[in-house]
């Protein structure tokens, strides 16, 4: 399991959120949320099947790397939290090269799974194997 815990400052949280959202409740509009994080917990694809610890207020970033295998490309879906009240999604995306990422804030004490699915996309004339690749890790927030 590959997990890194990094100390951070709110400025890093702003960079991870992608933009500055309005702070006035009256001015709040749909868009990126700004979160002042305690730390950033980075989870990679090797954490599949494992358990990761985080604390309330931490940012939890999931980074999954797609890969190319001869005539097929394996693409990841955007990682999703099983318990949004524990891990609240801030952002998520998937790239054409197969990579996917999501950032969550550890919003409450509890346990949540994070899941994604890998699927094959074949080159012209090639055939994908008849399966998908499940990915799952558990995040315990204290």
Coordinates of N, CA and C in Angstrom, one line a residue:
X1 N 0.8 -1.2 0.0 CA 0.0 0.0 0.0 C 0.9 1.2 0.0
X2 N 0.6 2.1 -0.9 CA 1.4 3.3 -1.0 C 0.6 4.5 -0.6
X3 N 1.0 5.0 0.6 CA 0.3 6.2 1.1 C 1.3 7.2 1.6
X4 N 1.1 8.5 1.4 CA 1.9 9.5 1.8 C 1.1 10.5 2.6
X5 N 1.6 11.0 3.7 CA 0.9 12.0 4.5 C 1.8 13.2 4.5
X6 N 1.4 14.3 4.0 CA 2.2 15.5 3.8 C 1.5 16.6 4.6
X7 N 2.3 17.4 5.3 CA 1.8 18.6 6.0 C 1.6 19.6 4.9
X8 N 0.6 20.4 5.1 CA 0.3 21.4 4.1 C -0.2 22.7 4.7
X9 N -0.4 23.7 4.0 CA -1.0 24.9 4.4 C -2.3 25.2 3.5
X10 N -3.2 26.1 4.0 CA -4.4 26.3 3.2 C -4.1 26.7 1.7
X11 N -3.0 27.3 1.4 CA -2.7 27.6 0.1 C -2.6 26.4 -0.8
X12 N -2.0 25.3 -0.3 CA -2.0 24.1 -1.1 C -3.4 23.6 -1.3
X13 N -4.2 23.6 -0.3 CA -5.6 23.2 -0.5 C -6.3 24.0 -1.6
X14 N -6.0 25.3 -1.6 CA -6.6 26.1 -2.7 C -6.1 25.6 -4.1
X15 N -4.8 25.3 -4.2 CA -4.3 24.9 -5.5 C -4.9 23.5 -5.9
X16 N -5.1 22.6 -4.9 CA -5.7 21.3 -5.2 C -7.2 21.5 -5.6
X17 N -7.9 22.5 -5.0 CA -9.3 22.7 -5.3 C -9.5 23.2 -6.7
X18 N -8.4 23.9 -7.3 CA -8.4 24.3 -8.6 C -8.8 25.8 -8.8
X19 N -9.5 26.3 -7.9 CA -9.9 27.7 -8.0 C -10.3 28.2 -6.6
X20 N -10.5 29.5 -6.5 CA -11.0 30.1 -5.3 C -12.5 30.3 -5.4
X21 N -13.3 29.7 -4.5 CA -14.7 29.9 -4.5 C -15.1 31.1 -3.7
X22 N -16.3 31.7 -3.9 CA -16.7 32.8 -3.0 C -16.8 32.3 -1.6
X23 N -16.5 33.2 -0.6 CA -16.6 32.9 0.8 C -17.9 33.4 1.4
X24 N -18.6 34.3 0.8 CA -19.8 34.8 1.3 C -20.9 33.8 1.0
X25 N -21.8 33.4 2.0 CA -22.8 32.4 1.7 C -23.8 33.0 0.6
X26 N -24.0 34.3 0.6 CA -24.9 34.9 -0.4 C -24.3 34.8 -1.8
X27 N -23.0 34.9 -1.9 CA -22.3 34.9 -3.2 C -22.0 33.4 -3.6
X28 N -22.2 32.4 -2.8 CA -21.9 31.1 -3.1 C -22.6 30.6 -4.4
X29 N -21.9 30.0 -5.3 CA -22.4 29.5 -6.5 C -21.8 28.2 -6.8
X30 N -22.5 27.4 -7.7 CA -21.9 26.1 -8.0 C -20.4 26.2 -8.5
X31 N -19.6 25.4 -8.1 CA -18.2 25.4 -8.5 C -17.3 24.8 -7.5
X32 N -16.0 24.9 -7.7 CA -15.0 24.3 -6.7 C -15.2 24.8 -5.3
X33 N -15.0 23.9 -4.3 CA -15.1 24.3 -2.9 C -13.7 24.6 -2.4
X34 N -13.5 25.6 -1.6 CA -12.3 25.8 -1.0 C -12.2 25.2 0.4
X35 N -11.2 24.4 0.7 CA -11.1 23.7 1.9 C -9.7 24.0 2.6
X36 N -9.7 24.3 3.8 CA -8.5 24.5 4.6 C -8.1 23.2 5.2
X37 N -7.1 22.5 4.6 CA -6.8 21.1 5.0 C -5.7 21.1 6.1
X38 N -5.8 20.0 6.9 CA -4.7 19.8 7.8 C -3.6 19.1 7.1
X39 N -3.8 18.1 6.3 CA -2.8 17.4 5.6 C -3.4 16.8 4.3
X40 N -2.5 16.3 3.4 CA -3.0 15.7 2.2 C -2.5 14.2 2.3
X41 N -3.5 13.3 2.1 CA -3.2 11.9 2.1 C -3.3 11.5 0.7
X42 N -2.2 11.0 0.1 CA -2.2 10.6 -1.3 C -2.3 9.1 -1.4
X43 N -3.3 8.6 -2.2 CA -3.5 7.2 -2.4 C -3.3 6.8 -3.8
X44 N -2.4 5.8 -4.1 CA -2.2 5.4 -5.4 C -2.8 4.1 -5.7
X45 N -2.7 3.6 -6.9 CA -3.3 2.3 -7.3 C -2.9 1.1 -6.5
X46 N -1.7 1.2 -5.9 CA -1.2 0.1 -5.2 C -1.9 -0.1 -3.8
X47 N -2.8 0.8 -3.5 CA -3.5 0.7 -2.2 C -4.8 -0.2 -2.4
X48 N -4.9 -0.8 -3.6 CA -6.1 -1.6 -3.8 C -6.2 -2.7 -2.8
X49 N -7.4 -2.8 -2.1 CA -7.6 -3.8 -1.1 C -7.2 -3.4 0.3
X50 N -6.5 -2.2 0.4 CA -6.0 -1.8 1.7 C -6.8 -0.8 2.4
X51 N -6.3 -0.4 3.6 CA -6.9 0.6 4.4 C -6.0 1.7 4.6
X52 N -6.5 3.0 4.6 CA -5.7 4.2 4.7 C -6.3 5.0 5.9
X53 N -5.5 5.6 6.7 CA -5.9 6.5 7.8 C -5.9 7.9 7.4
X54 N -6.9 8.7 7.8 CA -6.9 10.1 7.6 C -7.6 10.8 8.8
X55 N -7.5 12.1 8.9 CA -8.1 12.8 10.0 C -9.1 13.8 9.5
X56 N -10.1 14.2 10.2 CA -11.1 15.1 9.8 C -10.3 16.4 9.3
X57 N -10.7 17.0 8.2 CA -10.1 18.1 7.7 C -9.0 17.8 6.7
X58 N -8.5 16.6 6.6 CA -7.5 16.2 5.6 C -8.1 16.2 4.2
X59 N -7.2 16.5 3.2 CA -7.6 16.2 1.9 C -7.1 14.8 1.5
X60 N -7.9 14.0 0.9 CA -7.6 12.7 0.4 C -7.6 12.7 -1.1
X61 N -6.4 12.5 -1.7 CA -6.3 12.5 -3.1 C -6.0 11.1 -3.6
X62 N -6.8 10.6 -4.6 CA -6.6 9.3 -5.2 C -6.1 9.5 -6.6
X63 N -5.0 8.9 -6.9 CA -4.3 9.0 -8.2 C -4.2 7.6 -8.8
X64 N -4.9 7.3 -9.9 CA -4.8 6.0 -10.5 C -4.2 6.2 -11.9
X65 N -3.2 5.3 -12.2 CA -2.5 5.5 -13.5 C -3.1 4.4 -14.5
X66 N -3.5 4.9 -15.6 CA -3.9 4.0 -16.7 C -2.6 3.4 -17.3
X67 N -2.8 2.4 -18.2 CA -1.6 1.9 -18.8 C -1.9 1.3 -20.2
X68 N -0.9 1.2 -21.0 CA -1.0 0.7 -22.3 C -0.4 -0.7 -22.4
X69 N -1.1 -1.7 -22.9 CA -0.6 -3.0 -23.0 C -0.7 -3.5 -24.4
X70 N 0.4 -3.4 -25.2 CA 0.4 -3.8 -26.6 C -0.6 -3.1 -27.4
X71 N -1.8 -3.7 -27.7 CA -2.8 -3.1 -28.5 C -4.0 -2.6 -27.8
X72 N -4.0 -2.5 -26.5 CA -5.1 -2.0 -25.7 C -4.6 -1.0 -24.7
X73 N -5.5 -0.1 -24.3 CA -5.3 0.9 -23.2 C -6.3 0.6 -22.1
X74 N -5.8 0.6 -20.9 CA -6.6 0.4 -19.7 C -6.9 1.7 -19.1
X75 N -8.2 2.0 -19.0 CA -8.7 3.3 -18.5 C -9.4 3.2 -17.2
X76 N -9.2 4.1 -16.3 CA -9.8 4.1 -14.9 C -11.0 5.0 -15.0
X77 N -12.1 4.6 -14.3 CA -13.2 5.6 -14.0 C -12.8 6.5 -12.9
X78 N -13.5 7.6 -12.8 CA -13.2 8.6 -11.7 C -13.5 7.9 -10.4
X79 N -12.6 7.9 -9.4 CA -12.8 7.3 -8.1 C -14.0 8.0 -7.4
X80 N -14.8 7.2 -6.7 CA -16.0 7.6 -6.0 C -16.0 7.1 -4.6
X81 N -16.5 8.0 -3.7 CA -16.6 7.6 -2.3 C -17.9 6.9 -2.0
X82 N -17.8 5.8 -1.2 CA -19.0 5.1 -0.8 C -19.9 5.8 0.2
X83 N -19.2 6.6 1.0 CA -19.9 7.4 2.1 C -19.6 8.8 1.9
X84 N -20.4 9.6 1.1 CA -20.1 11.0 0.9 C -20.1 11.9 2.1
X85 N -20.8 11.4 3.2 CA -20.8 12.2 4.4 C -19.5 12.1 5.1
X86 N -18.7 11.0 4.9 CA -17.4 10.9 5.5 C -16.3 11.5 4.5
X87 N -16.3 11.1 3.3 CA -15.4 11.7 2.3 C -16.2 12.5 1.2
X88 N -16.1 13.8 1.3 CA -16.9 14.6 0.4 C -16.1 15.0 -0.8
X89 N -16.6 14.7 -2.0 CA -15.8 14.9 -3.2 C -15.6 16.4 -3.5
X90 N -14.4 16.8 -3.8 CA -14.1 18.2 -4.2 C -13.9 18.2 -5.7
X91 N -13.2 17.2 -6.3 CA -13.0 17.2 -7.7 C -12.7 15.8 -8.2
X92 N -12.8 15.6 -9.5 CA -12.5 14.3 -10.0 C -12.4 14.4 -11.5
X93 N -11.6 13.6 -12.1 CA -11.5 13.6 -13.6 C -10.8 12.3 -14.1
X94 N -11.0 12.0 -15.3 CA -10.4 10.9 -16.0 C -9.8 11.4 -17.3
X95 N -8.6 11.0 -17.7 CA -7.9 11.4 -18.8 C -7.9 10.4 -20.0
X96 N -7.8 10.8 -21.2 CA -7.8 9.9 -22.3 C -6.7 8.8 -22.3
X97 N -5.6 9.1 -21.5 CA -4.5 8.1 -21.4 C -4.8 7.1 -20.4
X98 N -6.0 7.2 -19.7 CA -6.4 6.2 -18.7 C -6.3 6.6 -17.3
X99 N -5.5 7.6 -17.0 CA -5.3 8.1 -15.6 C -6.7 8.7 -15.1
X100 N -6.9 8.5 -13.8 CA -8.0 9.1 -13.2 C -7.6 9.6 -11.8
X101 N -8.3 10.7 -11.3 CA -7.9 11.2 -10.0 C -9.2 11.8 -9.4
X102 N -9.2 11.8 -8.1 CA -10.3 12.5 -7.3 C -9.7 13.0 -6.1
X103 N -10.3 14.1 -5.6 CA -9.9 14.7 -4.3 C -11.1 14.8 -3.5
X104 N -11.0 14.4 -2.2 CA -12.0 14.4 -1.2 C -11.5 15.2 0.0
X105 N -12.5 15.7 0.8 CA -12.2 16.2 2.1 C -12.7 15.2 3.1
X106 N -11.9 14.9 4.1 CA -12.4 14.0 5.2 C -13.3 14.8 6.1
X107 N -14.6 14.8 5.8 CA -15.5 15.7 6.4 C -16.0 15.3 7.8
X108 N -16.0 14.0 8.1 CA -16.5 13.5 9.4 C -15.8 12.2 9.8
X109 N -15.9 11.9 11.1 CA -15.3 10.7 11.6 C -16.1 9.5 11.0
X110 N -15.5 8.5 10.5 CA -16.2 7.3 10.0 C -15.3 6.6 9.0
X111 N -15.9 5.7 8.3 CA -15.2 4.8 7.3 C -16.0 4.9 6.0
X112 N -15.2 5.0 4.9 CA -15.7 5.1 3.6 C -14.8 4.3 2.6
X113 N -15.5 3.6 1.7 CA -14.7 2.9 0.6 C -14.5 4.0 -0.5
X114 N -13.5 3.8 -1.3 CA -13.3 4.6 -2.5 C -13.1 3.5 -3.6
X115 N -13.9 3.6 -4.6 CA -13.9 2.6 -5.7 C -13.7 3.3 -7.1
X116 N -13.2 2.5 -8.0 CA -13.0 2.8 -9.4 C -13.0 1.5 -10.2
X117 N -13.2 1.7 -11.5 CA -13.2 0.5 -12.3 C -12.3 0.7 -13.5
X118 N -11.4 -0.2 -13.8 CA -10.6 -0.2 -15.0 C -11.2 -0.9 -16.1
X119 N -11.2 -0.3 -17.3 CA -11.8 -1.0 -18.5 C -10.8 -0.9 -19.6
X120 N -10.9 -1.8 -20.5 CA -10.1 -1.9 -21.7 C -10.7 -1.2 -22.9
X121 N -9.8 -0.5 -23.7 CA -10.2 0.1 -24.9 C -9.2 -0.4 -26.0
X122 N -9.6 -1.2 -26.9 CA -8.7 -1.8 -27.9 C -8.5 -0.9 -29.1
X123 N -7.3 -1.1 -29.7 CA -7.0 -0.5 -30.9 C -7.8 -1.1 -32.0
X124 N -7.9 -0.5 -33.2 CA -8.6 -1.1 -34.3 C -8.0 -2.4 -34.6
X125 N -8.9 -3.4 -34.7 CA -8.4 -4.8 -35.1 C -8.0 -5.6 -33.9
X126 N -7.9 -5.0 -32.7 CA -7.6 -5.8 -31.5 C -8.8 -6.1 -30.7
X127 N -8.7 -7.0 -29.8 CA -9.8 -7.4 -28.9 C -9.5 -7.3 -27.5
X128 N -10.4 -6.7 -26.7 CA -10.2 -6.6 -25.2 C -10.6 -7.9 -24.5
X129 N -9.9 -8.2 -23.4 CA -10.4 -9.4 -22.6 C -11.8 -9.1 -22.1
X130 N -12.6 -10.1 -21.8 CA -14.0 -9.9 -21.4 C -14.1 -9.6 -19.9
X131 N -13.4 -8.6 -19.3 CA -13.5 -8.3 -17.9 C -13.2 -6.9 -17.6
X132 N -13.6 -6.4 -16.4 CA -13.2 -5.1 -16.0 C -12.3 -5.3 -14.7
X133 N -11.6 -4.3 -14.3 CA -10.7 -4.4 -13.2 C -11.3 -3.6 -12.0
X134 N -11.8 -4.2 -11.0 CA -12.3 -3.4 -9.8 C -11.1 -2.9 -9.0
X135 N -11.2 -1.7 -8.5 CA -10.2 -1.1 -7.5 C -11.0 -0.6 -6.3
X136 N -10.5 -0.9 -5.1 CA -11.2 -0.4 -3.9 C -10.2 -0.3 -2.8
X137 N -10.4 0.8 -2.0 CA -9.6 0.9 -0.8 C -10.6 1.5 0.2
X138 N -10.2 1.3 1.5 CA -11.0 1.8 2.6 C -10.3 3.0 3.3
X139 N -11.0 4.1 3.5 CA -10.4 5.2 4.2 C -11.1 5.3 5.6
X140 N -10.3 5.3 6.7 CA -10.8 5.4 8.0 C -10.5 6.8 8.5
X141 N -11.5 7.6 8.8 CA -11.3 9.0 9.2 C -11.5 9.1 10.7
X142 N -10.5 9.6 11.4 CA -10.6 9.8 12.9 C -10.5 11.2 13.3

